GROMACS .gro file of C-alpha atoms in nm:
model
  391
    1UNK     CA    1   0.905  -1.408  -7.600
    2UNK     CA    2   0.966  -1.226  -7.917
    3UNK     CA    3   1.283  -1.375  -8.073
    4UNK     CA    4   1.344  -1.143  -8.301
    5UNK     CA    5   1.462  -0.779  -8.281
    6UNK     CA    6   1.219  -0.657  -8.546
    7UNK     CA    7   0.908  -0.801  -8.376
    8UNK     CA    8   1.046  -0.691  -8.017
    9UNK     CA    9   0.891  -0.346  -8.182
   10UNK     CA   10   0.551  -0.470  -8.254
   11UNK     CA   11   0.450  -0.353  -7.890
   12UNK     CA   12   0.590  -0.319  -7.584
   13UNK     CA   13   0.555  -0.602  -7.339
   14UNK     CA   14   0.451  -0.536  -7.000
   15UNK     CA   15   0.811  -0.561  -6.883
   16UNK     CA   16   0.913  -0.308  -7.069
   17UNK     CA   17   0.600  -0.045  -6.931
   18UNK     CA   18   0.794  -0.124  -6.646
   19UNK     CA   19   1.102  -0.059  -6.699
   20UNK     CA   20   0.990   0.309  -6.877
   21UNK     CA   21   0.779   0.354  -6.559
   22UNK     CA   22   1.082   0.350  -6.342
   23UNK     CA   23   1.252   0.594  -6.542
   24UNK     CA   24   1.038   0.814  -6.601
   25UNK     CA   25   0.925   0.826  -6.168
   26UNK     CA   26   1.277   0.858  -6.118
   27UNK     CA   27   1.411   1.141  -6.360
   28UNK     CA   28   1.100   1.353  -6.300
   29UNK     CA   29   1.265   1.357  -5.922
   30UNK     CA   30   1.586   1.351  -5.997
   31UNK     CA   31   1.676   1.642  -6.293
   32UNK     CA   32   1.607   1.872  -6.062
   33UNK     CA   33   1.842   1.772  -5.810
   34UNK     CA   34   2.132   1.636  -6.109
   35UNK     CA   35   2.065   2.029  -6.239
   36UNK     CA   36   2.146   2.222  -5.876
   37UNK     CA   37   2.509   2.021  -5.962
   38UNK     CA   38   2.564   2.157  -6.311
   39UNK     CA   39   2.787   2.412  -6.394
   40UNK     CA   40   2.600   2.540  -6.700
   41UNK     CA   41   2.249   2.410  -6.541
   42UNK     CA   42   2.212   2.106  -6.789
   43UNK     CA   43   2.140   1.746  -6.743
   44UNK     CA   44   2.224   1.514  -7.014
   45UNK     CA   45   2.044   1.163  -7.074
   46UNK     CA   46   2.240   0.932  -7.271
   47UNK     CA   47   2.049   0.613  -7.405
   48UNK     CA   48   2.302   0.389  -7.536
   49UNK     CA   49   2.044   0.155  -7.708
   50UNK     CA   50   1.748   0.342  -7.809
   51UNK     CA   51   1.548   0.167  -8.094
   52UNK     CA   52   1.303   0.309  -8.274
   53UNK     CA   53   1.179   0.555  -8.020
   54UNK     CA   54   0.835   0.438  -8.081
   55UNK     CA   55   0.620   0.131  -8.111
   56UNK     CA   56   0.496  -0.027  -8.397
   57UNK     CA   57   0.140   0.016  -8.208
   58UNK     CA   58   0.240   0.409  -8.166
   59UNK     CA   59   0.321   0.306  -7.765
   60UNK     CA   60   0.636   0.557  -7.700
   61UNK     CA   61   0.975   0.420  -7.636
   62UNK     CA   62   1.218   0.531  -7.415
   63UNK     CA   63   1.328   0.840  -7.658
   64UNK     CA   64   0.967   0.958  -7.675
   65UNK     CA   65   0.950   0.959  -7.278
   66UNK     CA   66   1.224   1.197  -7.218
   67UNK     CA   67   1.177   1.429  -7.529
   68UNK     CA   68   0.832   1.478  -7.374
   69UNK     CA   69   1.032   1.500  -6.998
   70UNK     CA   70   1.276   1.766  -7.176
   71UNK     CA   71   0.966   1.933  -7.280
   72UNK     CA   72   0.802   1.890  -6.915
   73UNK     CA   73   1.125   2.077  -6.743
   74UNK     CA   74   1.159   2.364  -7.027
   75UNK     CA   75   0.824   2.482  -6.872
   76UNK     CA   76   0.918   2.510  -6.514
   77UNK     CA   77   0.896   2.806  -6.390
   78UNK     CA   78   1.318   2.763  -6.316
   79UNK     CA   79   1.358   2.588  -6.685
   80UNK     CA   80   1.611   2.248  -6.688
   81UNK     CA   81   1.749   2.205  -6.993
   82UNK     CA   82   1.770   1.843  -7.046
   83UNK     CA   83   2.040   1.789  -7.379
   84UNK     CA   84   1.909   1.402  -7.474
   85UNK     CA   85   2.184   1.164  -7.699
   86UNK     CA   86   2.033   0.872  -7.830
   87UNK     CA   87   2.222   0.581  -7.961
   88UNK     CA   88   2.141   0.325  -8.262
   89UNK     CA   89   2.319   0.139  -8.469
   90UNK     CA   90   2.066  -0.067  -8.652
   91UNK     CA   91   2.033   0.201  -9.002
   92UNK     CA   92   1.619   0.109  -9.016
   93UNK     CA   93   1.606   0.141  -8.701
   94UNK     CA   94   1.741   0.441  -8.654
   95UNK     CA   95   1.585   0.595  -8.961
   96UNK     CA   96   1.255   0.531  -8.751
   97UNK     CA   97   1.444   0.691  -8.407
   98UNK     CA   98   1.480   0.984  -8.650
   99UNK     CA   99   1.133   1.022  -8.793
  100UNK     CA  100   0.964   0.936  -8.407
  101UNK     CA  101   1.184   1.242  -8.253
  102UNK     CA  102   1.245   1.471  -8.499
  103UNK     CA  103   1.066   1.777  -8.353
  104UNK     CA  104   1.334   1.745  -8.023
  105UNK     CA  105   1.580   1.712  -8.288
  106UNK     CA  106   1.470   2.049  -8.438
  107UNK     CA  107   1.474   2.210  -8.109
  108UNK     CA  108   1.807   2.097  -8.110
  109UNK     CA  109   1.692   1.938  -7.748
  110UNK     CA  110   1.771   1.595  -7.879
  111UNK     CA  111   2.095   1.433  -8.081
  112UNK     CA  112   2.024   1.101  -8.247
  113UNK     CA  113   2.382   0.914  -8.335
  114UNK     CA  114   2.403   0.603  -8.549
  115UNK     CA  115   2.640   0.394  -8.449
  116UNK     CA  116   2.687   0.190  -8.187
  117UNK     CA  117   2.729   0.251  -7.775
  118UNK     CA  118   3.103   0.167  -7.761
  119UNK     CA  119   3.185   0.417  -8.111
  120UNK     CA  120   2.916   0.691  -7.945
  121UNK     CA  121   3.043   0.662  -7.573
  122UNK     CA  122   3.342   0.940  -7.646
  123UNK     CA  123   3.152   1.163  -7.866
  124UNK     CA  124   2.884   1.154  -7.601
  125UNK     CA  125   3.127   1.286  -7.270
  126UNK     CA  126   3.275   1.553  -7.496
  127UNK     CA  127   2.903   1.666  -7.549
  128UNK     CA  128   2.819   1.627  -7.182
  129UNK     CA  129   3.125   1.822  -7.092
  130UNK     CA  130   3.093   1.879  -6.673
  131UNK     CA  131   2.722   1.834  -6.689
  132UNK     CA  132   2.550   1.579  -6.464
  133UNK     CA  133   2.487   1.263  -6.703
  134UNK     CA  134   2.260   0.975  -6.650
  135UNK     CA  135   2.272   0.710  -6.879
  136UNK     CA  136   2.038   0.419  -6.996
  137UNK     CA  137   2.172   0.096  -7.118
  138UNK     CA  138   1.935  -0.164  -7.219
  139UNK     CA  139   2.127  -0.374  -7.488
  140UNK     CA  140   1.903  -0.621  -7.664
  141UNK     CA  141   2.131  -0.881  -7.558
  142UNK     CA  142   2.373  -0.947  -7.312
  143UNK     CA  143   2.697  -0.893  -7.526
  144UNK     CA  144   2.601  -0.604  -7.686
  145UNK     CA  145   2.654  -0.443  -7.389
  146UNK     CA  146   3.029  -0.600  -7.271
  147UNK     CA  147   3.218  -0.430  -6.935
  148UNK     CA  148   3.451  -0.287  -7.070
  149UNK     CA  149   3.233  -0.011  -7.307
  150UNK     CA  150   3.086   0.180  -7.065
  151UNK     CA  151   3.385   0.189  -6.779
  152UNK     CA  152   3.417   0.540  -6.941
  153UNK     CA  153   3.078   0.602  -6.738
  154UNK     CA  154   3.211   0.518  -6.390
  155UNK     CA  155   3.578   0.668  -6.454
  156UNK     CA  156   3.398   1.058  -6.539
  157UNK     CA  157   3.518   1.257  -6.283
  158UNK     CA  158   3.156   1.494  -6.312
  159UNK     CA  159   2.812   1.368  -6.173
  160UNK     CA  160   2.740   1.028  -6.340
  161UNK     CA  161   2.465   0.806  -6.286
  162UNK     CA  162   2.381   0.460  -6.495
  163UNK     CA  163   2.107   0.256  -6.525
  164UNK     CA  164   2.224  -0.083  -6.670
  165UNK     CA  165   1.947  -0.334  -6.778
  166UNK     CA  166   2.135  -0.702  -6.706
  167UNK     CA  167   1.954  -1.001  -6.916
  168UNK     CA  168   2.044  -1.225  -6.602
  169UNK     CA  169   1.757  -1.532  -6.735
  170UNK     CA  170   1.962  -1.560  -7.084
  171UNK     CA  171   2.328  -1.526  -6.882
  172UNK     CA  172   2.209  -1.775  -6.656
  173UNK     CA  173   2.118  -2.045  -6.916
  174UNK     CA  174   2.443  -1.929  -7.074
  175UNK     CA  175   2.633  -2.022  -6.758
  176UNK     CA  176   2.405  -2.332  -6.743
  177UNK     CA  177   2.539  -2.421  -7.044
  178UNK     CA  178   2.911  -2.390  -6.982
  179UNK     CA  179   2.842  -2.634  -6.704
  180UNK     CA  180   2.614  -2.874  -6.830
  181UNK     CA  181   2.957  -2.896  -7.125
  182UNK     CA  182   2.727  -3.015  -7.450
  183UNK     CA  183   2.855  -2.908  -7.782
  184UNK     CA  184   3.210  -2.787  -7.766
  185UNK     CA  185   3.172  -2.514  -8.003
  186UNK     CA  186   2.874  -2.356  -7.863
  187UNK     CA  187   3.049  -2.359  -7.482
  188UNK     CA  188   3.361  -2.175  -7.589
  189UNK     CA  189   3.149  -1.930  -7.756
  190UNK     CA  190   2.915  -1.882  -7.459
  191UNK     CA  191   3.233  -1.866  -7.265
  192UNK     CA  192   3.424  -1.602  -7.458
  193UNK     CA  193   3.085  -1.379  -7.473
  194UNK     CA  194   3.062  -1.431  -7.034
  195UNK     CA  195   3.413  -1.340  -7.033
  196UNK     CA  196   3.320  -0.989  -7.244
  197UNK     CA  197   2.997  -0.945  -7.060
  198UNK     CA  198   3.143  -0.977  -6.681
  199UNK     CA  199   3.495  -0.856  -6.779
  200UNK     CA  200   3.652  -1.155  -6.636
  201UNK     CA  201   3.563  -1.463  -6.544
  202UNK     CA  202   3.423  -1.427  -6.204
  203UNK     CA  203   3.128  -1.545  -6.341
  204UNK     CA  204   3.275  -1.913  -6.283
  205UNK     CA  205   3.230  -1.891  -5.924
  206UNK     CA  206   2.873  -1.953  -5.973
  207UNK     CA  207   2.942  -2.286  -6.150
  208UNK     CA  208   3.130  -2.415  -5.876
  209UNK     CA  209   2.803  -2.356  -5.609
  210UNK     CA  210   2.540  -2.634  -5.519
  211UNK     CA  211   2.310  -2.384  -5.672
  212UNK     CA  212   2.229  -2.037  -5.804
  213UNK     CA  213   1.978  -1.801  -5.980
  214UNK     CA  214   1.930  -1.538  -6.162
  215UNK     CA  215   1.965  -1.309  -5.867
  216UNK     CA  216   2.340  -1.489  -5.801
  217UNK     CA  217   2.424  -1.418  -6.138
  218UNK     CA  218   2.304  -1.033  -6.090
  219UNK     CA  219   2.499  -1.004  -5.781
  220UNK     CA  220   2.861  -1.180  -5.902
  221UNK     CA  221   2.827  -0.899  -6.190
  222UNK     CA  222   2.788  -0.651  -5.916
  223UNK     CA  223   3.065  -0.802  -5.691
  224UNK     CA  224   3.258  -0.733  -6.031
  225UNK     CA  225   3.195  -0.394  -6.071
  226UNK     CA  226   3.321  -0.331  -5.720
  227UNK     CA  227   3.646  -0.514  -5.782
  228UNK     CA  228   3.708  -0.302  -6.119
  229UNK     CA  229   3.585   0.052  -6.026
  230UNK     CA  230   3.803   0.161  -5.694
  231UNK     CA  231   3.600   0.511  -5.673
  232UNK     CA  232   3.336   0.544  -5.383
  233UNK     CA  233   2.936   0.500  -5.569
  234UNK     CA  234   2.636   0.278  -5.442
  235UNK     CA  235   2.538  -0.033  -5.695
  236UNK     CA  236   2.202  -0.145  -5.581
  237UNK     CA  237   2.030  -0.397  -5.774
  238UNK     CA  238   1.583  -0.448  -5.847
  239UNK     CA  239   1.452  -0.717  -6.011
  240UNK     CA  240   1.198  -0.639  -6.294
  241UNK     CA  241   0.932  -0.889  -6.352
  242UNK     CA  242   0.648  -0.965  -6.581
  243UNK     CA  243   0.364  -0.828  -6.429
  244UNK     CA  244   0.121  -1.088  -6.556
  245UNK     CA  245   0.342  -1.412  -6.553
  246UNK     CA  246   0.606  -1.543  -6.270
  247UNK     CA  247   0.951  -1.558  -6.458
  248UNK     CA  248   1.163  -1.307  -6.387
  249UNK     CA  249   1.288  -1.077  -6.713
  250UNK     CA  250   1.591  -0.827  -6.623
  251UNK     CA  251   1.789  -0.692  -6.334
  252UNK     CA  252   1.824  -0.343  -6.327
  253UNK     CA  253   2.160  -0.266  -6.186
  254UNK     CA  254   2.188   0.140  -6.070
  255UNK     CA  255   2.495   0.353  -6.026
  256UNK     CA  256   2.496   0.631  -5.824
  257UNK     CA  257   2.787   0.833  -5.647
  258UNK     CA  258   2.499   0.996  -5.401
  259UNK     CA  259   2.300   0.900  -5.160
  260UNK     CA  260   2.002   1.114  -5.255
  261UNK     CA  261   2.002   0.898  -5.608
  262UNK     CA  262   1.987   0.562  -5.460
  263UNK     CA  263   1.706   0.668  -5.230
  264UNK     CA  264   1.497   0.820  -5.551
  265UNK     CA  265   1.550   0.530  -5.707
  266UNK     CA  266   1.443   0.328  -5.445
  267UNK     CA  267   1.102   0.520  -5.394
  268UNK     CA  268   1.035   0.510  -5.806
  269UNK     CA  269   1.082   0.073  -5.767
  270UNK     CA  270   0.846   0.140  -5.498
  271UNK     CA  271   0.558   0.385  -5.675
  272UNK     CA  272   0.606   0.144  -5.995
  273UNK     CA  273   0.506  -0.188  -5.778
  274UNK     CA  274   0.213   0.007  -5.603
  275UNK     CA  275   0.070   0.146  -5.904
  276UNK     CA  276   0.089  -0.203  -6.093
  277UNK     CA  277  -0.127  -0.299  -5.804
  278UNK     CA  278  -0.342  -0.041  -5.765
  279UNK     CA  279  -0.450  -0.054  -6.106
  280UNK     CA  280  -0.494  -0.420  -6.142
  281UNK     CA  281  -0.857  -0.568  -6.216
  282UNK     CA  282  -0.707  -0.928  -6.068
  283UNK     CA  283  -0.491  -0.963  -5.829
  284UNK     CA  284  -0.365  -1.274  -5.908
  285UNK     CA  285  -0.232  -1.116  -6.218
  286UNK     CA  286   0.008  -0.953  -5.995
  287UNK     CA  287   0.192  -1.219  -5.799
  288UNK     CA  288   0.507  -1.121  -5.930
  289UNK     CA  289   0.771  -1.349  -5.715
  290UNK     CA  290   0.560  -1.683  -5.723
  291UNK     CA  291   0.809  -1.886  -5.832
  292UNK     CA  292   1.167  -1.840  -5.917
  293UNK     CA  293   1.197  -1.961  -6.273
  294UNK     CA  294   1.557  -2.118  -6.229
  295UNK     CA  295   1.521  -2.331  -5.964
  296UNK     CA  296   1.185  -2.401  -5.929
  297UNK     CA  297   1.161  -2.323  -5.569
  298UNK     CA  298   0.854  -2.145  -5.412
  299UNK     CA  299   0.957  -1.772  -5.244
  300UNK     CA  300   0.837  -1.570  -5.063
  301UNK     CA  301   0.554  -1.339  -5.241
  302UNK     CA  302   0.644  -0.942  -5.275
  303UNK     CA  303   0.615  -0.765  -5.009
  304UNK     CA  304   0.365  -0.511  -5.166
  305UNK     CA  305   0.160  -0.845  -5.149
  306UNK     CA  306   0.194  -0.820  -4.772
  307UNK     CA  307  -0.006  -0.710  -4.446
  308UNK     CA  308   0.079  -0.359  -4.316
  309UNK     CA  309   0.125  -0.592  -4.001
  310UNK     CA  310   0.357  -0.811  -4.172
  311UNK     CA  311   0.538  -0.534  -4.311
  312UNK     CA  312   0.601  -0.370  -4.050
  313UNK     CA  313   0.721  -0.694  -3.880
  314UNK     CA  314   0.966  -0.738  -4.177
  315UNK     CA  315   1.135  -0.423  -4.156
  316UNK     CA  316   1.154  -0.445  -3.805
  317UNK     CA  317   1.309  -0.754  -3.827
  318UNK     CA  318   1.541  -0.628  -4.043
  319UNK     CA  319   1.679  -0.359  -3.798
  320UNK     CA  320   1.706  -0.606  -3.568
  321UNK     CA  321   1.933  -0.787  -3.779
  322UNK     CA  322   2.129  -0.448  -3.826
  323UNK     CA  323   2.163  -0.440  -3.474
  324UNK     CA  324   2.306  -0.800  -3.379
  325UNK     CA  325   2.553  -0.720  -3.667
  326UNK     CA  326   2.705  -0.387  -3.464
  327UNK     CA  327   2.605  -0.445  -3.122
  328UNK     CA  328   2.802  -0.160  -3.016
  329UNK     CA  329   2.808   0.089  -3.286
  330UNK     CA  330   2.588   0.450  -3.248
  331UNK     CA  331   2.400   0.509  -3.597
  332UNK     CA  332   2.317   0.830  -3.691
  333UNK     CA  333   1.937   0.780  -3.790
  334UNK     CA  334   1.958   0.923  -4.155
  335UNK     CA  335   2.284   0.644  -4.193
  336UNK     CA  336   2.083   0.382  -4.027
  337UNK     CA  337   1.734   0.476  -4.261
  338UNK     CA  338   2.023   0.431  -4.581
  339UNK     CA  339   2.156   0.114  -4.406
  340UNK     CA  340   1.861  -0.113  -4.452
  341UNK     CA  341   1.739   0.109  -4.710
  342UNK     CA  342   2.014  -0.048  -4.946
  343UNK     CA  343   1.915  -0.406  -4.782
  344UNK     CA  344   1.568  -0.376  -4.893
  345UNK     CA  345   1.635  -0.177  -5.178
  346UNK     CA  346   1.288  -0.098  -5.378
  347UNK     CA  347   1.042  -0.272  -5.154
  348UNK     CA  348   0.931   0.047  -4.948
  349UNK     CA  349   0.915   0.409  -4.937
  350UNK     CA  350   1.175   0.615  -4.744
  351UNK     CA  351   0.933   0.702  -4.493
  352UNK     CA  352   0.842   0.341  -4.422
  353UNK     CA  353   1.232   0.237  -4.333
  354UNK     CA  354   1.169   0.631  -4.088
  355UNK     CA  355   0.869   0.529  -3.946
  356UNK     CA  356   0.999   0.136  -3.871
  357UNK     CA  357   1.316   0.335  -3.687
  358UNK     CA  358   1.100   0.555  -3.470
  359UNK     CA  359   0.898   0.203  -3.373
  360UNK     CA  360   1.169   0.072  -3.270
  361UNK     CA  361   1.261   0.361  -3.045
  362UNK     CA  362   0.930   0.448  -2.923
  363UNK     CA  363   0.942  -0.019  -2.843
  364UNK     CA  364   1.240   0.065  -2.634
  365UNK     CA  365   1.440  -0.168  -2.849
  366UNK     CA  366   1.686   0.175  -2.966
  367UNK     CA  367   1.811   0.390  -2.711
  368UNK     CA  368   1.828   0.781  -2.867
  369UNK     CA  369   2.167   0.911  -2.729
  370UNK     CA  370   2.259   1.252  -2.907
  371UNK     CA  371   1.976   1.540  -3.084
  372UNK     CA  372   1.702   1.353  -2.939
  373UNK     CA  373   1.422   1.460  -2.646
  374UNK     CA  374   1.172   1.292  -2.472
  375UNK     CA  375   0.800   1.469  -2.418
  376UNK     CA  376   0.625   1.529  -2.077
  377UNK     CA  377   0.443   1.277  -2.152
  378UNK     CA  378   0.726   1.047  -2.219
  379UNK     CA  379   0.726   1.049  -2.618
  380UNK     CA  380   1.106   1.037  -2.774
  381UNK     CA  381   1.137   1.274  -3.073
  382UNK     CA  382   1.436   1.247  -3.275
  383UNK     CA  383   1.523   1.418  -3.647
  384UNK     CA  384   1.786   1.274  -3.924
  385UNK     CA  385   2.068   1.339  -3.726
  386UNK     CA  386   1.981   1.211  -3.401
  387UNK     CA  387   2.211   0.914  -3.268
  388UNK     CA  388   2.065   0.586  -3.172
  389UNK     CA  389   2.216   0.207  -2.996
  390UNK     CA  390   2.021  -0.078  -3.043
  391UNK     CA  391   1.944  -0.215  -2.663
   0.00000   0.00000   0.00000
């Protein structure tokens, strides 16, 4: 890994491909359906740590991807007007950011602040006004990004969506090294910067557990979150890994208030993983989950890497997990699709977690009860709001 923040430009690591991937399968989806929301038919992307905009090696960054999205929607034949704030406080840096996006900036499609996210944050929601707002967050390190700075985000009472990139490998070793208690100084530093990053120190918990990963260490800042922000929203987290190597690299933690955004999300983890593989020349290069780099412990492999049989089997198994959990509730099918949607969050399309429903159904092992009807020849047909009991 690149240690420093001037060489992390040099080129983008696969990781990183990834992670612009993601975005870009998602917001192609998504302004459309953030715009139908607006009251003055904007959508606003706010990038909180933007760089350069582009790579050393002329590879686009993040900035580059949505000036050329902005451009994308302007030609619809219903034009979105995407208004793009991008935020860095590095002055080289940014003087690059400047010269990589200028022509957006002309256009006056783009607005390039530097400073940094926690100084730019209320300039940025009085530019947003009651627009829908997503907003990228994908500090260089953990405490450049602490809890407390983008709270803003969550608290905006107009359509807000974040995607936060969480460095869980360096907070674990930083919790590691808290509890392995070697040079004083260093610990209550590491301490004072977990306290910033999680907003509290819930982060302990972990310390006092026989073990834990970086997945734990996703999840406590998630449980977090939820203790802090009251107001309904969905936090679903994805692991993003390197594509050619085994150790995991981020956590992507979303936050959406809808549904609909959760399940885009979902099927742009799942179009990213299928293309990686798709495209490969080996596919050992792609045996993402080999080996969980904390821990040492073999897991399972992804289940991209899996039989249609097997996947199948999994998802079924997962419903009937759903079922032994609320033996005598009546889902609605769209609820019960979302339901272990959110439990395998990213590993298949919508349609799979549909199709593994009407299985079961069709298996006899879920009754349909309300908006459903059987065939002549015996066939149950149901629709999103048909009502279901597991048998």
């Amino acid at each position: 890994m690149r240690k420093t923040e001037d060489g992390f430009w040099e080129r983008p690591e696969d990781w990183s491909k990834r992670k612009h991937l993601i975005l870009r399968y998602y917001l192609k989806s998504a302004v459309g359906k953030l715009r139908s929301v607006s009251p003055d038919r904007r959508v606003v992307i706010l990038d909180g740590f933007a760089g350069r905009g582009e790579y050393k090696d002329g590879s686009p960054g993040s900035p580059v991807h949505m000036g050329n999205l902005a451009w994308d929607c302007a030609q619809w034949r219903d034009p979105l007007h995407l208004r793009i704030i991008n935020v860095e406080p590095n002055p080289s840096t940014y003087t690059a950011l400047q010269a990589h996006t200028q022509a957006w900036v002309d256009e006056g499609v783009m607005l390039n602040l530097n400073t940094t996210f926690r100084k730019a944050l209320p300039l940025a929601l009085t530019d947003s006004g009651f627009s829908p707002l997503y907003a990228i967050l994908d500090p260089f390190r953990p405490k450049d990004l602490l809890f407390e700075d983008y709270l803003p985000l969550l608290r905006r009472s107009a359509v807000t969506e974040t995607f936060v990139v969480l460095h869980t490998p360096r907070i674990y070793r930083m919790i590691r090294a808290v509890e392995a208690g070697e040079q004083q100084e260093h610990v209550m530093a590491s301490v004072s910067t977990l306290n910033s990053v999680f907003g509290g120190s819930r982060w302990r918990e972990l310390i006092e557990r026989e073990a834990f990963t970086s997945a734990d260490v996703a999840a406590c800042y998630r449980d977090e979150l939820a203790a802090r922000y009251s107001q309904a929203h969905y936090s679903m987290i994805h692991p993003v890994m390197a594509r050619y190597e085994v150790n995991l690299k981020y956590h992507i933690l979303f936050i959406s208030r809808h549904k609909d955004g959760v399940k885009l999300m979902n099927d742009a983890f799942c179009r990213e993983a299928h293309d990686a593989y798709s495209t490969s020349n080996n596919n050992n290069q792609l045996s993402l989950f080999d080996q969980d780099a904390e821990t040492s412990v073999e897991v399972k492999g992804p289940t991209i890497e899996q039989s249609v049989f097997q996947r199948n089997a999994l998802l079924e198994a997962e419903l009937e997990s759903i079922g032994c959990e609320t033996p005598l509730k009546e889902w609605v099918r769209e609820e019960l699709a979302f339901e272990i949607l959110t439990r395998r969050f990213g590993e298949f399309y919508q349609t799979d977690y549909r199709q593994a429903i009407d299985r079961l159904v069709h298996q006899g092992r879920l009754h349909p009860m309300k908006n459903a009807r059987r065939t002549k020849a015996g066939k149950w047909i149901t629709n999103e709001r048909s009502t279901m009991s597991f048998v």
